[in-house]
Coordinates of N, CA and C in Angstrom, one line a residue:
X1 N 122.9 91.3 -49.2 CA 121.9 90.9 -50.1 C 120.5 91.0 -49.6
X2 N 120.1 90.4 -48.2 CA 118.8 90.8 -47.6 C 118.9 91.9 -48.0
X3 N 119.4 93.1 -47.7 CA 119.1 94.3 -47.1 C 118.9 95.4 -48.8
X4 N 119.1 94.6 -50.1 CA 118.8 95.1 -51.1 C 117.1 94.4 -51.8
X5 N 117.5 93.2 -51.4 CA 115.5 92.5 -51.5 C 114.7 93.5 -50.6
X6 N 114.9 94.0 -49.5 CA 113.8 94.5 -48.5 C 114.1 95.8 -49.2
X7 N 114.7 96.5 -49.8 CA 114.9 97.7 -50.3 C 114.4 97.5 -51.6
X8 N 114.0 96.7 -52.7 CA 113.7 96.6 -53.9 C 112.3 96.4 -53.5
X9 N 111.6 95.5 -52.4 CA 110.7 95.7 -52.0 C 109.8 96.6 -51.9
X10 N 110.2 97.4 -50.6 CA 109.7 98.9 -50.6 C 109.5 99.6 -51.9
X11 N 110.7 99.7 -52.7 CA 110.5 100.6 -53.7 C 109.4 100.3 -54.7
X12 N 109.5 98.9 -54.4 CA 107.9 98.6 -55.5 C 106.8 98.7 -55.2
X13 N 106.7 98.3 -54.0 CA 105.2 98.8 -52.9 C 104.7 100.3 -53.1
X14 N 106.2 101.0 -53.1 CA 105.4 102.3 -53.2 C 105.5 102.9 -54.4
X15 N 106.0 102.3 -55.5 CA 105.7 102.3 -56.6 C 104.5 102.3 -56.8
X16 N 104.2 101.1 -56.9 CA 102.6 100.3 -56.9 C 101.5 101.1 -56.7
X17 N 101.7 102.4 -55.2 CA 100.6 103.2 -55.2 C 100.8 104.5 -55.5
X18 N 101.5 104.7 -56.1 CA 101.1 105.8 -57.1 C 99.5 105.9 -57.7
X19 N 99.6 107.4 -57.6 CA 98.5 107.5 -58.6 C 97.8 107.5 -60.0
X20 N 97.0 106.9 -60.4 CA 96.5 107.0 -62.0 C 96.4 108.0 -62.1
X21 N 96.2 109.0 -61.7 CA 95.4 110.1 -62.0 C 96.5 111.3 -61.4
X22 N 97.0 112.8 -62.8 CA 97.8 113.6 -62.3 C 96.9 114.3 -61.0
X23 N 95.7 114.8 -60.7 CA 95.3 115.2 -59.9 C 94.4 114.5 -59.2
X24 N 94.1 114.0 -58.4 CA 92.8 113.5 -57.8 C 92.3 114.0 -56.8
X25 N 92.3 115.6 -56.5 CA 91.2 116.1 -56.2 C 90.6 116.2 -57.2
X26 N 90.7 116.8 -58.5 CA 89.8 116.9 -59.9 C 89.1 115.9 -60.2
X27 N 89.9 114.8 -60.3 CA 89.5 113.8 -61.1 C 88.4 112.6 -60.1
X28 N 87.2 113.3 -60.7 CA 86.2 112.4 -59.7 C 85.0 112.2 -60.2
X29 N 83.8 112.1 -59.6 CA 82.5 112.5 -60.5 C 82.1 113.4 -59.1
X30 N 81.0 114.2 -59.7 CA 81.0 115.9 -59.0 C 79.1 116.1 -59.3
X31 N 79.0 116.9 -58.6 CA 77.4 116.8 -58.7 C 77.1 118.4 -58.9
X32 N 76.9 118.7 -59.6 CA 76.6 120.4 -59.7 C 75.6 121.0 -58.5
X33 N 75.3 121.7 -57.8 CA 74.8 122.2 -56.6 C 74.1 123.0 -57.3
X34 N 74.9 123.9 -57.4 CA 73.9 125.1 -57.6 C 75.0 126.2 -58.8
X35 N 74.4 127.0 -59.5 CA 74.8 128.3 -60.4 C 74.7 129.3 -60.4
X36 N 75.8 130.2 -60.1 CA 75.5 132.0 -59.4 C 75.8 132.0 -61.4
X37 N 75.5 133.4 -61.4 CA 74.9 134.2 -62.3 C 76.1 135.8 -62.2
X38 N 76.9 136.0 -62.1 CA 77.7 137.4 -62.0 C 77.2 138.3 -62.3
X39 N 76.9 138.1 -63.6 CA 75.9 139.5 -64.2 C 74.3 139.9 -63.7
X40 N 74.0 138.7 -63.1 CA 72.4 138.5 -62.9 C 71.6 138.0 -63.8
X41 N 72.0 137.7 -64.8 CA 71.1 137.0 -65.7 C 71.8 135.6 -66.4
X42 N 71.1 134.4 -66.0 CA 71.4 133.6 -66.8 C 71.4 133.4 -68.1
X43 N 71.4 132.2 -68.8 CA 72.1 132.0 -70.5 C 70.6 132.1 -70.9
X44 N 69.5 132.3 -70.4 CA 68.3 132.5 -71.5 C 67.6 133.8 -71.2
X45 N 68.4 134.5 -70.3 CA 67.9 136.3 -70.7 C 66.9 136.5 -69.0
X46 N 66.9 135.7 -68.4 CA 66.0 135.7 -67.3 C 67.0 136.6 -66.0
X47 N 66.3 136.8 -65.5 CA 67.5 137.9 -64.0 C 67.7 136.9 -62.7
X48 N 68.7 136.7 -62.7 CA 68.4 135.6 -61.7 C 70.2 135.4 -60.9
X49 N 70.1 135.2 -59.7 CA 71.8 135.6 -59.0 C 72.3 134.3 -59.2
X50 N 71.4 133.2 -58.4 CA 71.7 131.9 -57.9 C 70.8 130.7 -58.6
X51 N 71.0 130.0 -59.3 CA 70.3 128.8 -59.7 C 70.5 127.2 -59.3
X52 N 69.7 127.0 -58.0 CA 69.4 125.4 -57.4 C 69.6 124.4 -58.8
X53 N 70.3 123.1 -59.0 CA 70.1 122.6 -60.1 C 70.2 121.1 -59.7
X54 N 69.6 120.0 -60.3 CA 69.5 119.0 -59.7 C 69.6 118.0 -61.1
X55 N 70.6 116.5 -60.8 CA 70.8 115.8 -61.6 C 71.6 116.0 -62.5
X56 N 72.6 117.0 -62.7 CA 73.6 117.1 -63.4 C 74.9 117.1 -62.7
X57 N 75.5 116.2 -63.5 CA 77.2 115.7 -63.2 C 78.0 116.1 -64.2
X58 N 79.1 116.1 -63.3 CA 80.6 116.2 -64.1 C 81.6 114.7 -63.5
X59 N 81.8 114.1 -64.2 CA 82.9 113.4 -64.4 C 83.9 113.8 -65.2
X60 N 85.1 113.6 -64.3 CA 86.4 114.1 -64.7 C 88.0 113.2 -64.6
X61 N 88.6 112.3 -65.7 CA 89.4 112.3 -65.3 C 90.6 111.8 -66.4
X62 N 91.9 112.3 -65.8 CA 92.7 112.7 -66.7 C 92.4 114.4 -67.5
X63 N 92.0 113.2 -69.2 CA 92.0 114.5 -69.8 C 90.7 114.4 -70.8
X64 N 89.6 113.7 -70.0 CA 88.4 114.0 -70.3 C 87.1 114.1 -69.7
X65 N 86.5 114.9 -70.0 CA 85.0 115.2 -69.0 C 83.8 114.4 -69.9
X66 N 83.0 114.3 -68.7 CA 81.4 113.5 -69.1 C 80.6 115.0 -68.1
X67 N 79.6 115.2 -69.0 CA 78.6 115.9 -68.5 C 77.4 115.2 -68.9
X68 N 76.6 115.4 -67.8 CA 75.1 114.7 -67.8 C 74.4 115.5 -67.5
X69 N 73.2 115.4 -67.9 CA 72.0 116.0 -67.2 C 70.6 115.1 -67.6
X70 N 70.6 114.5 -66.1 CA 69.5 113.1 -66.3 C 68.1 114.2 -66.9
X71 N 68.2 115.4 -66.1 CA 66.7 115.9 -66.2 C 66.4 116.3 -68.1
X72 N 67.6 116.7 -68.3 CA 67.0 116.4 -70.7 C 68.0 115.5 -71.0
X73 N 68.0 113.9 -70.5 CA 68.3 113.1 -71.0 C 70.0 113.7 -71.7
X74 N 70.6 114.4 -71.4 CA 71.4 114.6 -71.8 C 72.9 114.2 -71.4
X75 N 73.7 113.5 -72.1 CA 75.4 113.0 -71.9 C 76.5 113.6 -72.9
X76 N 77.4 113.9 -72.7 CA 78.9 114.5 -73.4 C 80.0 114.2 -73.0
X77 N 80.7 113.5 -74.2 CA 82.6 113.5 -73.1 C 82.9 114.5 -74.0
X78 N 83.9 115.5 -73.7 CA 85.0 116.4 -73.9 C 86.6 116.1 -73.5
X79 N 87.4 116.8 -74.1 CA 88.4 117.3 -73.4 C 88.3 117.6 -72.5
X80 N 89.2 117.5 -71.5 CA 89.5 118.5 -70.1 C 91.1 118.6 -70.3
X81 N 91.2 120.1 -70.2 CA 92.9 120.4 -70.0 C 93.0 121.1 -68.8
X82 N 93.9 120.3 -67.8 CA 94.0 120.9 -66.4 C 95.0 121.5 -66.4
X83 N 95.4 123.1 -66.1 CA 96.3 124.2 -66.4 C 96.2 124.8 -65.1
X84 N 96.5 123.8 -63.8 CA 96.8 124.2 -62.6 C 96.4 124.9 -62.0
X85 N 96.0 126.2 -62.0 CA 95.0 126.7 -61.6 C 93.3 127.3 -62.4
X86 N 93.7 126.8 -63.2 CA 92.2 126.5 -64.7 C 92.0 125.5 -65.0
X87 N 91.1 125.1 -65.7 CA 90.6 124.3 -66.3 C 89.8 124.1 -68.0
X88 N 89.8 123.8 -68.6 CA 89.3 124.6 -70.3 C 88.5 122.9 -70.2
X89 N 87.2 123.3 -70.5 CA 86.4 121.8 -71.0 C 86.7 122.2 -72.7
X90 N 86.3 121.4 -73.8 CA 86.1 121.3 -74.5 C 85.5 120.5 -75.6
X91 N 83.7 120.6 -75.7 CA 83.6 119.7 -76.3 C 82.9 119.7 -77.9
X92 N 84.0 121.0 -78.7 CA 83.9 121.1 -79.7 C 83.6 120.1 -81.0
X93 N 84.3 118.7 -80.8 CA 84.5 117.6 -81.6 C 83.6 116.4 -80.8
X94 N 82.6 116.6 -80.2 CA 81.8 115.7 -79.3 C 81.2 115.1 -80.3
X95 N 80.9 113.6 -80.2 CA 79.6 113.0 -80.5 C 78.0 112.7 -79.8
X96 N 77.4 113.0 -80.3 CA 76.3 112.7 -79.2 C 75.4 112.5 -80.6
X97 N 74.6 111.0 -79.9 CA 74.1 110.1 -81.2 C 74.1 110.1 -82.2
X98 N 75.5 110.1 -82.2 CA 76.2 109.6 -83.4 C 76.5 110.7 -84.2
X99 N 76.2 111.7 -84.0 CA 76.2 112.7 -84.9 C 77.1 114.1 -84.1
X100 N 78.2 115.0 -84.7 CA 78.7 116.2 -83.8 C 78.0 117.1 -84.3
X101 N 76.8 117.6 -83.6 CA 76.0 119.1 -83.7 C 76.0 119.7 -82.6
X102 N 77.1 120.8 -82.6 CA 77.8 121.6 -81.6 C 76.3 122.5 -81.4
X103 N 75.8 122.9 -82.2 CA 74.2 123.6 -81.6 C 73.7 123.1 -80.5
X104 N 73.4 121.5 -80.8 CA 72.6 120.9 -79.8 C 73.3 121.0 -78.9
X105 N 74.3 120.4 -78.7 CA 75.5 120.5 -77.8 C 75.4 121.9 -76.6
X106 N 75.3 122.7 -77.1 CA 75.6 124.1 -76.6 C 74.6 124.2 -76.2
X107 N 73.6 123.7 -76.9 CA 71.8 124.5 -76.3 C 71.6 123.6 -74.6
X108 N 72.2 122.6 -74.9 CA 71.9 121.4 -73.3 C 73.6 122.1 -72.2
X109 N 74.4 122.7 -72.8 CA 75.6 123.1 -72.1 C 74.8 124.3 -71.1
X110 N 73.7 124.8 -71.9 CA 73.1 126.2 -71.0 C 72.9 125.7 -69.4
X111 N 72.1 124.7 -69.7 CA 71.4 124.0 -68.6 C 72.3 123.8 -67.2
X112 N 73.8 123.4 -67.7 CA 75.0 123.2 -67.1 C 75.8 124.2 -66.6
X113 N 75.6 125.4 -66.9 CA 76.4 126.9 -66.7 C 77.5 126.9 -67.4
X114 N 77.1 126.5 -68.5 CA 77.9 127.1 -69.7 C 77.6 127.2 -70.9
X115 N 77.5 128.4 -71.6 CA 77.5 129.0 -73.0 C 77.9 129.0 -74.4
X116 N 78.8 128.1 -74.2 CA 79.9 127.3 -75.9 C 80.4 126.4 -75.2
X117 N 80.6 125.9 -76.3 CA 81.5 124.0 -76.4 C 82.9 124.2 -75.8
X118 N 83.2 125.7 -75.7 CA 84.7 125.5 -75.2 C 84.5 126.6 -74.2
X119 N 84.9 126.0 -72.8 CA 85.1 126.9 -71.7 C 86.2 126.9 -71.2
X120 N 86.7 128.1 -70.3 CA 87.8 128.0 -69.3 C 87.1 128.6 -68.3
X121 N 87.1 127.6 -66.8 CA 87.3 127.8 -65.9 C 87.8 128.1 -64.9
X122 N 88.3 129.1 -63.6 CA 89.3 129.0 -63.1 C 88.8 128.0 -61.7
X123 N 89.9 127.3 -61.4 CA 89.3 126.6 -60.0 C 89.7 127.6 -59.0
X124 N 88.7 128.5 -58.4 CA 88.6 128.7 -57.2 C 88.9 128.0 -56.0
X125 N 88.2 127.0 -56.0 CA 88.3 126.6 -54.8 C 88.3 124.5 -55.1
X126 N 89.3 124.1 -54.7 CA 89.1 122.7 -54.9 C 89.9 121.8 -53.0
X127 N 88.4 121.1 -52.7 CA 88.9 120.4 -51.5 C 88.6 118.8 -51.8
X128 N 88.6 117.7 -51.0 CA 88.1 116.5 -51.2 C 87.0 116.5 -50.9
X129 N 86.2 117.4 -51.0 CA 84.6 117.2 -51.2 C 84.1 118.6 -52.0
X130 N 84.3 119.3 -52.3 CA 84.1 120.6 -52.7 C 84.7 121.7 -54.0
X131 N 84.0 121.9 -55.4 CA 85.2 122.0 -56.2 C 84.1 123.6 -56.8
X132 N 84.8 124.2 -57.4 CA 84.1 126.0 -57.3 C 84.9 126.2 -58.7
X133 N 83.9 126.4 -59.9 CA 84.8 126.4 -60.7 C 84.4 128.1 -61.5
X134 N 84.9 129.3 -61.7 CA 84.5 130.2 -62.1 C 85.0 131.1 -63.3
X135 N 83.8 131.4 -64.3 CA 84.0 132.0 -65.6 C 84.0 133.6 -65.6
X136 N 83.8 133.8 -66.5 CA 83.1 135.4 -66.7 C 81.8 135.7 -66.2
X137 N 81.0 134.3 -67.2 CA 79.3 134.4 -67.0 C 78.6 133.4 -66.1
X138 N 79.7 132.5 -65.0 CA 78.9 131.3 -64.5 C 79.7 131.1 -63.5
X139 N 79.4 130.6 -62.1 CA 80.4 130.5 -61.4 C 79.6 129.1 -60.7
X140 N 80.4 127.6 -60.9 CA 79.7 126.6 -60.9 C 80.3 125.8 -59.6
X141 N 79.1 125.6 -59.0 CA 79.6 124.9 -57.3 C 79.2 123.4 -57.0
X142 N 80.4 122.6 -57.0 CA 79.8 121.1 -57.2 C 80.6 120.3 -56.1
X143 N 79.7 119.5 -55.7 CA 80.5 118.9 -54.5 C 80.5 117.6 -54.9
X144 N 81.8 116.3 -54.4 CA 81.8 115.0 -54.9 C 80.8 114.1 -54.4
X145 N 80.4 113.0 -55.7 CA 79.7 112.5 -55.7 C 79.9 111.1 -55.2

């Protein structure tokens, strides 16, 4: 009988720590670094490889994203669908004050290295401090916050 209590024990201990979250390298808040450019020109027609970018976050977890960008007052939750080696944000059906106007939406997405409400990502590269996420037109480098 002891030796099933010390066994129901353990099993629930390590039950208990399991994780909330299916991935938690992903699932964190992330600080955008910087923005390479593949083609050389960024989303407003300018020629440019690499773009320094400061105060914009990604929060990520489960199966939705927050994007910020303190510098135009800007906040979004989306979808996030994590497809193992991709990722798809999508924040086609967002609200932002009160109102869903995917224009606005998209015109503050620029800022963030991305071009429409719905992106796929591939994760390049994801460590516990380091996550590389890359499109066609953006290749976004953010380290945890």
């Amino acid at each position: 009988m002891k030796q099933v209590l010390i066994f129901l024990a353990i099993s629930v201990a390590l039950c208990g720590c399991e994780s909330a979250f299916p991935n938690d390298k992903l699932d964190n808040f992330w600080k955008l670094d910087h923005i390479e450019y593949p083609g050389g020109t960024d989303f407003f027609g300018q020629t440019v490889q690499r773009e320094d970018v400061n105060g914009i976050y990604f929060g990520m977890a489960r199966n939705i994203v927050q994007v910020e960008n303190h510098s135009r007052n800007f906040d979004v939750y989306g979808i996030l669908s994590d497809m193992t080696d991709s990722i798809r944000f999508d924040f086609s059906n967002s609200i932002v004050n009160g109102i869903n106007d995917t224009d606005a939406i998209k015109a503050n997405l620029l800022y963030c290295g991305m071009d429409s409400v719905v992106m796929v990502f591939n994760v390049d590269k994801i460590t516990s401090n380091s996550l590389v996420l890359t499109s066609s037109k953006s290749i976004l480098y953010l380290e945890k916050w």
